Short mmCIF file of C-alpha atoms and ligand atoms in Angstrom, two decimals:
data_model
loop_
_atom_site.label_atom_id
_atom_site.label_comp_id
_atom_site.label_asym_id
_atom_site.label_seq_id
_atom_site.Cartn_x
_atom_site.Cartn_y
_atom_site.Cartn_z
CA MET Y 338 62.83 92.02 94.07
CA LYS Y 339 65.68 91.22 96.78
CA LYS Y 340 66.76 93.69 99.06
CA SER Y 341 70.56 93.63 97.46
CA GLU Y 342 69.34 94.41 93.78
CA ILE Y 343 70.47 96.72 92.18
CA PRO Y 344 68.51 97.59 89.11
CA ASP Y 345 69.52 99.35 85.87
CA PRO Y 346 67.60 102.07 85.02
CA PHE Y 347 69.35 102.48 81.60
CA ALA Y 348 68.49 99.55 79.86
CA ALA Y 349 66.10 100.51 77.69
CA GLN Y 350 67.18 103.88 76.62
CA ARG Y 351 70.65 102.05 76.12
CA SER Y 352 69.16 100.11 73.49
CA LYS Y 353 66.48 102.16 71.85
CA CYS Y 354 69.25 105.45 71.39
CA GLY Y 355 72.13 104.91 73.48
CA TYR Y 356 72.85 108.33 75.41
CA GLU Y 357 70.69 110.82 77.54
CA THR Y 358 70.92 114.35 78.03
CA ILE Y 359 70.51 115.68 81.07
CA ASP Y 360 70.78 118.68 82.74
CA ASP Y 361 73.20 119.71 85.73
CA GLN Y 362 73.28 123.31 86.56
CA ASN Y 363 72.76 124.54 83.28
CA ASP Y 364 75.72 123.25 82.03
CA PRO Y 365 73.67 119.81 80.43
CA VAL Y 366 75.60 116.51 79.83
CA THR Y 367 74.91 113.71 77.36
CA MET Y 368 75.24 110.49 79.51
CA LEU Y 369 76.92 107.76 77.10
CA LEU Y 370 75.18 104.30 77.70
CA ARG Y 371 76.92 101.90 75.81
CA HIS Y 372 80.06 99.97 76.52
CA LYS Y 373 81.91 100.41 72.85
CA ASP Y 374 81.04 104.25 73.00
CA VAL Y 375 82.09 104.75 76.45
CA ARG Y 376 85.11 102.87 76.12
CA LYS Y 377 85.98 104.44 72.92
CA THR Y 378 85.27 108.01 74.65
CA ALA Y 379 87.04 106.96 77.31
CA HIS Y 380 90.24 106.40 74.87
CA ASN Y 381 89.70 109.55 72.84
CA TYR Y 382 91.24 112.11 75.07
CA LYS Y 383 92.09 114.90 72.14
CA THR Y 384 88.05 115.16 71.14
CA PHE Y 385 87.17 114.01 74.89
CA THR Y 386 89.25 115.94 77.26
CA SER Y 387 89.56 115.92 81.05
CA GLU Y 388 91.83 118.98 81.27
CA ALA Y 389 89.13 121.45 81.56
CA VAL Y 390 88.03 124.13 84.06
CA PRO Y 391 88.36 122.24 87.61
CA GLY Y 392 85.80 119.91 88.45
CA ARG Y 393 83.78 120.44 85.10
CA ILE Y 394 84.55 116.96 83.94
CA VAL Y 395 82.43 115.96 87.97
CA VAL Y 396 78.61 115.33 87.52
CA PRO Y 397 77.25 117.25 89.30
CA SER Y 398 79.79 119.85 88.35
CA GLU Y 399 81.85 121.12 91.27
CA VAL Y 400 83.29 124.13 89.12
CA ASN Y 401 81.46 126.77 92.06
CA ILE Y 402 83.00 125.13 94.91
CA ARG Y 403 86.65 123.97 93.58
CA ASP Y 404 89.51 125.90 91.86
CA THR Y 405 92.44 123.02 92.59
CA ARG Y 406 92.80 120.60 89.45
CA GLN Y 407 92.46 117.26 90.93
CA ILE Y 408 95.87 115.16 89.68
CA PRO Y 409 96.49 113.05 87.13
CA PHE Y 410 92.43 112.88 87.12
CA GLU Y 411 92.11 116.35 85.54
CA VAL Y 412 94.85 116.81 83.15
CA ASP Y 413 95.34 114.55 79.81
CA PRO Y 414 98.10 112.95 78.19
CA PRO Y 415 101.12 113.67 77.86
CA LYS Y 416 101.51 115.25 81.00
CA HIS Y 417 99.07 112.65 82.56
CA GLY Y 418 101.33 110.11 81.70
CA ALA Y 419 104.00 111.77 83.41
CA TYR Y 420 102.12 112.79 86.85
CA ARG Y 421 101.00 108.98 86.75
CA SER Y 422 104.60 107.54 86.69
CA VAL Y 423 105.86 109.58 89.39
CA LEU Y 424 102.80 108.12 91.59
CA GLU Y 425 101.94 104.51 89.83
CA ALA Y 426 105.05 102.53 92.43
CA TRP Y 427 103.68 104.39 95.58
CA PHE Y 428 99.51 103.24 94.23
CA LYS Y 429 100.66 99.58 93.49
CA ARG Y 430 102.41 99.21 97.14
CA PRO Y 431 98.77 97.27 98.26
CA ASN Y 432 99.86 94.74 96.27
CA ASN Y 433 103.13 94.02 98.57
CA ALA Y 434 102.73 91.52 101.39
CA GLY Y 435 103.10 93.79 103.92
CA TYR Y 436 100.19 95.87 103.24
CA GLN Y 437 97.99 92.78 102.45
CA GLU Y 438 98.76 91.59 106.12
CA ALA Y 439 98.21 94.87 107.28
CA LEU Y 440 95.12 95.03 105.81
CA THR Y 441 93.73 91.85 106.89
CA THR Y 442 94.47 92.40 110.68
CA MET Y 443 92.53 95.86 109.98
CA VAL Y 444 89.38 93.84 107.98
CA SER Y 445 89.18 90.73 110.42
CA SER Y 446 89.43 92.92 113.65
CA ILE Y 447 86.33 94.88 112.54
CA ILE Y 448 84.77 92.16 111.75
CA GLU Y 449 85.08 90.64 114.97
CA GLU Y 450 83.80 93.93 116.51
CA MET Y 451 80.68 93.70 114.14
CA LEU Y 452 80.46 89.84 115.36
CA ALA Y 453 79.77 91.28 119.10
CA LYS Y 454 77.05 93.47 118.74
CA GLU Y 455 73.07 92.38 118.46
CA SER Y 456 72.95 94.67 115.22
CA LEU Y 457 75.04 97.21 113.14
CA GLU Y 458 74.40 100.02 110.81
CA VAL Y 459 76.66 98.85 108.03
CA VAL Y 460 77.20 102.42 106.31
CA ASN Y 461 78.60 104.15 109.34
CA GLU Y 462 79.65 101.01 111.54
CA PHE Y 463 81.38 98.98 108.94
CA ALA Y 464 82.12 100.49 105.50
CA LEU Y 465 83.14 104.13 107.07
CA PRO Y 466 85.42 103.11 109.35
CA LEU Y 467 87.56 100.41 107.43
CA GLN Y 468 87.47 102.88 104.31
CA SER Y 469 88.95 105.11 106.67
CA ARG Y 470 91.24 102.57 108.57
CA ALA Y 471 92.42 101.41 105.41
CA LEU Y 472 93.59 105.07 104.08
CA THR Y 473 95.95 105.40 106.83
CA LEU Y 474 97.86 102.15 104.70
CA LEU Y 475 97.51 103.74 101.40
CA LEU Y 476 98.98 107.14 103.07
CA ASN Y 477 101.39 105.63 105.00
CA THR Y 478 100.00 107.51 107.84
CA PRO Y 479 99.23 106.77 111.71
CA PHE Y 480 96.21 104.68 112.51
CA LYS Y 481 94.84 107.62 114.31
CA GLU Y 482 94.23 110.01 111.77
CA SER Y 483 91.09 107.53 110.84
CA GLU Y 484 89.42 108.58 113.75
CA THR Y 485 89.18 112.29 111.89
CA TRP Y 486 88.32 110.97 108.89
CA ILE Y 487 85.47 109.20 110.28
CA SER Y 488 84.36 112.26 112.23
CA TRP Y 489 83.77 113.69 108.74
CA GLY Y 490 80.57 111.45 107.70
CA THR Y 491 79.97 109.69 104.86
CA HIS Y 492 80.18 112.74 102.22
CA VAL Y 493 83.01 114.39 101.62
CA PHE Y 494 81.76 116.74 99.05
CA ARG Y 495 78.25 116.46 99.56
CA SER Y 496 75.95 117.32 102.16
CA GLU Y 497 72.77 114.61 103.20
CA GLY Y 498 70.68 116.85 100.92
CA GLU Y 499 73.16 115.83 98.22
CA ALA Y 500 73.56 119.43 97.32
CA LEU Y 501 77.15 120.68 96.24
CA ASP Y 502 78.50 122.01 99.86
CA ALA Y 503 81.30 124.24 100.14
CA ASP Y 504 81.96 124.37 103.64
CA LYS Y 505 82.46 120.22 103.42
CA ALA Y 506 84.96 120.64 100.66
CA ASN Y 507 86.87 123.40 102.71
CA VAL Y 508 87.50 120.88 105.72
CA LEU Y 509 89.45 118.67 103.71
CA TYR Y 510 90.85 121.33 101.98
CA ASP Y 511 92.63 122.64 105.12
CA TYR Y 512 92.88 119.77 106.64
CA ILE Y 513 95.27 118.51 103.39
CA GLU Y 514 96.85 122.02 103.44
CA ARG Y 515 97.71 121.29 107.06
CA GLU Y 516 99.11 118.03 106.52
CA LEU Y 517 101.37 119.56 103.45
CA ASP Y 518 102.51 121.85 105.29
CA ARG Y 519 103.57 119.56 108.20
CA ALA Y 520 105.23 117.50 105.26
CA ILE Y 521 107.49 120.37 104.08
CA ALA Y 522 108.25 121.58 107.87
CA ASN Y 523 108.89 117.38 108.95
CA PRO Y 524 109.38 114.86 106.20
CA SER Y 525 108.28 111.63 107.09
CA ASP Y 526 107.47 108.86 104.74
CA ASP Y 527 103.76 109.48 104.09
CA LEU Y 528 102.21 110.25 101.03
CA TYR Y 529 102.29 113.84 101.48
CA SER Y 530 106.07 113.80 101.84
CA VAL Y 531 106.59 111.63 99.16
CA LEU Y 532 104.63 113.90 96.98
CA MET Y 533 106.66 117.09 98.19
CA GLN Y 534 109.84 115.18 97.31
CA SER Y 535 108.70 113.98 94.31
CA ASP Y 536 110.48 114.84 90.53
CA PHE Y 537 108.20 115.81 87.95
CA ASP Y 538 109.58 117.51 84.75
CA GLY Y 539 113.04 118.61 85.89
CA ARG Y 540 111.18 120.23 89.05
CA LYS Y 541 109.59 119.01 92.24
CA LEU Y 542 106.23 118.81 92.32
CA THR Y 543 104.59 121.79 93.60
CA LYS Y 544 101.97 122.39 96.85
CA GLU Y 545 99.03 123.22 94.34
CA GLU Y 546 99.62 119.58 92.57
CA ALA Y 547 100.29 117.95 95.67
CA LYS Y 548 96.89 119.02 97.12
CA GLY Y 549 95.62 117.86 93.83
CA VAL Y 550 96.60 114.28 94.26
CA MET Y 551 95.39 113.96 97.67
CA VAL Y 552 91.99 115.84 97.25
CA LEU Y 553 91.45 113.13 94.52
CA THR Y 554 92.76 110.42 96.97
CA PHE Y 555 90.45 111.23 99.73
CA ALA Y 556 87.52 112.14 97.40
CA GLY Y 557 87.66 109.72 94.38
CA GLY Y 558 88.01 106.96 97.47
CA ARG Y 559 85.26 107.70 100.13
CA ASP Y 560 81.97 106.87 98.81
CA THR Y 561 83.30 104.45 96.37
CA VAL Y 562 85.01 102.27 98.79
CA ILE Y 563 81.77 103.18 100.81
CA ASN Y 564 79.31 101.92 98.81
CA ALA Y 565 81.30 98.76 97.55
CA VAL Y 566 81.88 97.60 100.79
CA THR Y 567 78.05 98.42 101.94
CA ASN Y 568 76.89 96.35 99.02
CA ALA Y 569 78.59 93.54 99.29
CA ILE Y 570 77.56 93.27 102.47
CA ALA Y 571 73.70 93.63 101.36
CA TYR Y 572 74.42 90.76 98.43
CA PHE Y 573 75.89 88.44 100.99
CA ALA Y 574 72.59 88.94 103.09
CA ASP Y 575 70.38 87.92 100.70
CA HIS Y 576 72.91 85.22 99.28
CA PRO Y 577 74.36 83.01 102.05
CA LYS Y 578 74.84 80.56 99.68
CA SER Y 579 77.73 82.57 98.40
CA LEU Y 580 79.27 83.34 101.50
CA LYS Y 581 79.77 79.12 101.87
CA ARG Y 582 80.97 78.77 98.05
CA LEU Y 583 83.65 81.62 99.00
CA ARG Y 584 84.74 79.77 101.80
CA LYS Y 585 84.93 76.54 99.96
CA GLU Y 586 86.81 78.25 96.23
CA PRO Y 587 88.74 80.65 97.88
CA GLU Y 588 89.89 80.77 94.43
CA ILE Y 589 87.23 82.56 92.62
CA ILE Y 590 87.48 85.45 95.28
CA THR Y 591 89.18 87.68 92.58
CA ASN Y 592 86.67 86.93 89.61
CA ALA Y 593 84.06 87.81 92.38
CA VAL Y 594 85.49 91.19 92.95
CA GLU Y 595 85.78 92.08 89.59
CA GLU Y 596 82.08 90.60 89.19
CA MET Y 597 80.71 92.76 92.08
CA ILE Y 598 82.95 96.00 90.96
CA ARG Y 599 81.01 95.54 87.73
CA TYR Y 600 77.21 94.81 89.01
CA PHE Y 601 77.48 97.80 91.83
CA SER Y 602 79.25 100.04 89.49
CA PRO Y 603 80.39 102.32 92.58
CA LEU Y 604 81.15 105.66 90.38
CA THR Y 605 78.29 105.74 88.23
CA HIS Y 606 79.47 108.16 85.14
CA MET Y 607 82.53 110.58 84.87
CA GLY Y 608 82.22 113.58 82.09
CA ARG Y 609 84.64 114.84 79.72
CA VAL Y 610 84.87 117.82 78.14
CA VAL Y 611 83.85 117.90 74.27
CA THR Y 612 86.99 120.04 72.35
CA GLU Y 613 85.69 119.78 68.55
CA ASP Y 614 82.18 118.97 67.15
CA THR Y 615 81.97 115.39 66.93
CA GLN Y 616 79.65 112.90 66.90
CA VAL Y 617 79.01 109.96 69.20
CA CYS Y 618 76.40 107.38 69.47
CA GLU Y 619 74.98 109.19 66.28
CA HIS Y 620 74.45 111.93 68.36
CA ALA Y 621 76.43 115.57 67.18
CA ALA Y 622 78.18 116.68 70.13
CA LYS Y 623 79.47 120.35 70.29
CA ALA Y 624 82.47 121.74 71.03
CA ASP Y 625 82.86 123.08 74.60
CA SER Y 626 79.42 120.83 75.66
CA ARG Y 627 79.41 117.63 78.28
CA VAL Y 628 79.26 114.36 77.62
CA SER Y 629 79.28 111.76 80.55
CA LEU Y 630 80.76 107.80 80.32
CA CYS Y 631 78.47 105.93 82.42
CA TRP Y 632 80.35 102.90 83.69
CA ALA Y 633 77.22 101.84 85.26
CA SER Y 634 75.11 101.43 81.84
CA ALA Y 635 78.33 99.96 80.08
CA ASN Y 636 78.70 97.57 82.92
CA ARG Y 637 74.79 95.90 82.18
CA ASP Y 638 75.41 96.46 78.58
CA GLU Y 639 74.03 92.82 77.13
CA ASN Y 640 75.77 93.08 74.03
CA VAL Y 641 78.89 92.46 76.18
CA PHE Y 642 77.74 90.68 79.29
CA GLU Y 643 75.71 87.44 79.09
CA ASN Y 644 73.16 88.04 81.86
CA PRO Y 645 73.90 91.24 82.94
CA ASP Y 646 71.65 91.43 85.92
CA GLU Y 647 73.13 88.51 88.33
CA ILE Y 648 76.21 88.40 89.86
CA VAL Y 649 78.01 85.60 88.45
CA LEU Y 650 80.19 84.96 91.30
CA ASN Y 651 82.72 83.13 88.99
CA ARG Y 652 82.64 85.57 85.93
CA LYS Y 653 85.72 84.40 83.60
CA ILE Y 654 85.57 87.07 80.74
CA ASN Y 655 84.62 90.37 82.23
CA PRO Y 656 85.95 93.64 80.77
CA HIS Y 657 83.86 95.87 83.17
CA VAL Y 658 84.90 99.65 83.22
CA GLY Y 659 83.62 99.83 86.97
CA PHE Y 660 87.26 101.45 87.41
CA GLY Y 661 87.00 103.04 84.26
CA PHE Y 662 88.83 102.80 81.09
CA SER Y 663 92.09 103.68 79.32
CA HIS Y 664 94.15 106.32 80.74
CA HIS Y 665 92.40 107.72 83.09
CA ASN Y 666 91.10 104.16 84.74
CA CYS Y 667 91.12 104.28 88.55
CA LEU Y 668 94.36 105.05 90.36
CA GLY Y 669 93.19 103.66 93.71
CA ALA Y 670 92.36 100.34 92.10
CA THR Y 671 95.10 98.18 93.21
CA HIS Y 672 93.82 99.65 97.21
CA ALA Y 673 90.21 99.36 96.24
CA ARG Y 674 90.44 95.57 95.06
CA GLN Y 675 92.52 94.64 97.92
CA ILE Y 676 90.28 96.04 100.33
CA LEU Y 677 87.46 94.08 98.73
CA ARG Y 678 89.46 90.84 98.44
CA ILE Y 679 90.41 90.64 101.65
CA LEU Y 680 87.05 91.49 102.70
CA LEU Y 681 85.31 88.41 100.95
CA LYS Y 682 87.94 86.55 101.87
CA GLU Y 683 87.37 87.54 105.81
CA LEU Y 684 83.60 87.51 105.71
CA SER Y 685 83.44 83.80 104.01
CA GLU Y 686 85.96 82.49 106.88
CA LYS Y 687 84.11 84.14 109.77
CA ILE Y 688 80.64 84.49 108.69
CA GLU Y 689 77.19 82.28 107.97
CA SER Y 690 75.11 84.50 107.07
CA ILE Y 691 73.34 88.14 108.02
CA ASP Y 692 70.52 89.22 108.63
CA ILE Y 693 69.09 92.75 106.87
CA LEU Y 694 66.87 94.47 109.57
CA ASP Y 695 66.02 97.73 108.24
CA LEU Y 696 67.55 99.68 105.04
CA LYS Y 697 67.29 103.29 103.41
CA GLU Y 698 68.55 102.76 99.64
CA ASN Y 699 70.79 105.96 98.24
CA ILE Y 700 68.96 106.36 94.67
CA GLU Y 701 70.81 108.75 92.52
CA GLN Y 702 68.48 111.06 90.42
CA TRP Y 703 70.16 111.86 87.18
CA GLY Y 704 67.38 113.64 84.79
CA ARG Y 705 64.73 111.00 84.51
CA PHE Y 706 66.93 108.07 85.81
CA GLN Y 707 66.96 106.87 89.09
CA ARG Y 708 70.12 104.65 89.89
CA LYS Y 709 70.49 102.95 93.15
CA VAL Y 710 74.23 103.20 93.97
CA GLY Y 711 74.08 101.89 97.10
CA TYR Y 712 72.29 102.83 101.21
CA HIS Y 713 72.06 105.50 103.47
CA LYS Y 714 71.81 103.30 105.79
CA ILE Y 715 71.74 99.45 106.29
CA SER Y 716 71.12 98.16 109.82
CA VAL Y 717 72.24 93.90 109.84
CA LYS Y 718 72.97 91.19 112.08
CA PHE Y 719 75.70 89.30 111.70
CA ASN Y 720 76.02 85.69 112.31
CA ALA Y 721 78.87 84.10 112.97
CA ILE Y 722 79.74 80.62 111.76
CA THR Y 723 79.39 77.85 114.71
CA PRO Y 724 82.58 75.43 115.00
CA MET U 351 104.85 70.99 80.81
CA ALA U 352 106.12 74.95 79.10
CA LYS U 353 109.20 76.88 78.56
CA ILE U 354 108.17 80.88 78.84
CA THR U 355 110.28 83.39 77.72
CA PHE U 356 109.17 87.08 78.49
CA ILE U 357 111.08 90.17 77.41
CA THR U 358 110.93 93.12 79.96
CA SER U 359 111.33 96.85 78.47
CA ASP U 360 114.46 97.21 79.82
CA GLU U 361 115.72 94.15 77.87
CA GLN U 362 116.12 92.07 79.97
CA ARG U 363 115.21 87.85 78.89
CA ILE U 364 113.66 85.50 81.39
CA THR U 365 112.77 82.29 80.82
CA VAL U 366 110.15 80.33 83.25
CA GLU U 367 108.43 76.97 83.48
CA GLY U 368 104.57 76.64 83.74
CA PHE U 369 102.44 73.74 83.97
CA SER U 370 98.79 75.04 83.87
CA GLY U 371 97.17 78.28 84.69
CA SER U 372 97.37 81.72 82.54
CA VAL U 373 100.56 83.06 81.29
CA MET U 374 99.79 86.45 83.35
CA ALA U 375 99.49 84.32 86.63
CA LEU U 376 102.84 82.29 85.63
CA ALA U 377 104.55 86.30 85.03
CA VAL U 378 103.37 87.44 88.01
CA GLU U 379 103.99 84.90 90.34
CA ASN U 380 107.77 85.16 89.06
CA GLY U 381 107.89 89.11 88.96
CA ILE U 382 108.01 89.77 85.53
CA LYS U 383 107.94 93.60 85.39
CA GLY U 384 105.74 95.09 83.70
CA ILE U 385 102.81 92.40 84.06
CA ASP U 386 100.70 93.21 87.01
CA GLY U 387 97.57 91.30 86.11
CA ASP U 388 95.17 93.72 87.88
CA CYS U 389 91.88 92.40 86.99
CA GLY U 390 93.23 88.78 88.06
CA GLY U 391 92.50 87.86 84.69
CA VAL U 392 88.96 88.46 83.65
CA CYS U 393 90.29 90.73 80.60
CA SER U 394 89.38 93.71 82.13
CA CYS U 395 92.07 95.70 82.62
CA ALA U 396 94.91 94.99 80.45
CA THR U 397 98.11 95.29 82.52
CA CYS U 398 98.77 91.87 81.27
CA HIS U 399 99.75 93.25 77.39
CA VAL U 400 102.25 91.27 75.46
CA HIS U 401 103.98 91.15 72.24
CA VAL U 402 104.20 87.66 70.47
CA ALA U 403 107.18 86.83 68.58
CA PRO U 404 106.15 86.89 65.17
CA GLU U 405 107.33 83.05 64.47
CA ASP U 406 105.22 82.20 67.90
CA VAL U 407 101.62 83.51 66.69
CA THR U 408 100.88 79.75 65.63
CA LYS U 409 101.60 78.56 68.91
CA THR U 410 99.33 81.38 70.84
CA GLY U 411 96.60 81.22 68.24
CA GLU U 412 94.11 83.56 67.75
CA ALA U 413 92.42 86.80 70.35
CA SER U 414 88.68 86.02 71.41
CA GLU U 415 86.65 89.51 70.11
CA ILE U 416 86.19 90.51 73.52
CA GLU U 417 90.56 90.65 73.50
CA THR U 418 90.73 92.20 70.46
CA ASP U 419 88.23 95.19 71.31
CA MET U 420 90.03 95.21 74.21
CA LEU U 421 93.65 95.97 72.34
CA GLU U 422 92.31 98.00 69.61
CA LEU U 423 91.37 100.91 72.31
CA ASP U 424 95.42 100.01 73.80
CA ASP U 425 97.86 102.75 72.07
CA HIS U 426 100.48 99.88 72.53
CA ALA U 427 98.87 97.43 70.70
CA ASP U 428 99.54 96.22 66.95
CA GLN U 429 99.00 92.65 65.24
CA TYR U 430 101.34 90.75 67.83
CA SER U 431 99.68 91.52 70.61
CA ARG U 432 97.88 89.65 73.35
CA LEU U 433 96.48 90.11 76.73
CA SER U 434 98.23 87.29 78.80
CA CYS U 435 95.80 86.37 81.06
CA GLN U 436 93.87 84.41 77.77
CA LEU U 437 96.79 82.43 76.87
CA GLN U 438 96.30 78.92 79.01
CA ILE U 439 99.43 77.26 79.61
CA SER U 440 100.29 74.11 77.77
CA GLU U 441 102.78 72.20 75.91
CA VAL U 442 101.50 73.94 72.47
CA LEU U 443 103.07 76.98 74.22
CA ASP U 444 106.71 75.47 75.09
CA GLY U 445 109.57 77.77 73.71
CA VAL U 446 107.53 80.85 73.01
CA VAL U 447 108.64 84.36 73.30
CA LEU U 448 106.71 87.04 74.69
CA ARG U 449 108.05 90.63 75.23
CA VAL U 450 106.11 92.69 77.54
CA ALA U 451 104.24 95.74 76.33
CA LYS U 452 104.79 98.30 79.38
S1 FES D 391 94.98 90.65 83.89
FE1 FES D 391 93.69 92.12 83.36
S2 FES D 391 92.58 91.99 81.43
FE2 FES D 391 94.34 90.51 81.95
#
């Protein structure tokens, strides 16, 4: 097995019965494993709500560590759409040329930094700083803020022991609280200030709502982006020919990014709370129980994807659900896509090959399934293209 | 070459010319409001959804199963819905009128 490979632990169960119930802090979750069920259930917000007690749709559940409702993530239509339309234009800014130029400078300079080193640990020395620096663009905050975020380490909600860590969550909440107070006292053109001035439902957004958006922005885009970036580096280490191919055919980079999102599925699954007794995939789902939409499994569904366990760089038809699906699809997807597109372009132009020196896989445990989602650490050496 | 007309949600009629590639890419290049093409045309995002004028459906042809499955789960879809990233520009499309869904 290649080191960069991400196996699909759900395959057998997906074809046999399509779901699996796992425990989570005595609030069990039925994971839906098939592409069709995942999309249908994601779409049906009336029966499968996101608007439960804050933290309950997340697996592992965060009900014991937070009360703040993440917005628009934990709100259903029609209110969801109203929030979303307040945020949409801001979160589409990554499509602007100026944003992409700034991001290109960031990516290019961090690659140059890494090229100067004998070896580097990708998660902490590359992916985390890159994610944090890029986030200053999304928030439109000073670059130096990224130093604070880098100092938090790779887990905002989880400590190394995987357990839910209320102390770490508090670091983030206190930070956001301070930033919002600053934005209220001294408005600027950053996201905090824009939120505090936004109109919603005939009034301004409240501080608690703004906090809900900011927590989502920080938490949702952290591990996911870090894993995607790290997994991409590991993939290129195993497939130097792919780097060469992207150099020759930069026009397939967009497809390559979508394919990596499918294959990596940086977020394994996301829950919903059942609002009425119903059935999904022949499974009786009781009101007030939980199901989860297993993006990682759906993205390997052999009924939808040919050669699902292979990265096909120029896959043309790719209805993946790596950014979720339907109303609640990822708010940060435009930003994440730009990071990855620019990363692939810059790597392909600067790097000949990558050597993996040492690694420790990050394996999640979901009931009896073990899923590799990325790496705790992976040391590599970047080899520059020699002119 | 094909002349393609988009009608946006604010009732603007914009006619543009394309030679090759997808209708989504043409719309994005021309800044047609409501067509974002987030996934770059791989049938994953549905941000390229259009309604084909009824008299033009013979020109645009049938959607594939993957495209139909995607549209089935779109609240604004109807029998004239297409994902414009799946429409390839050619002479056949000359004169079509597409109403942007978003
Ligand atoms: S551009 Fe994403 S589905 Fe058409």
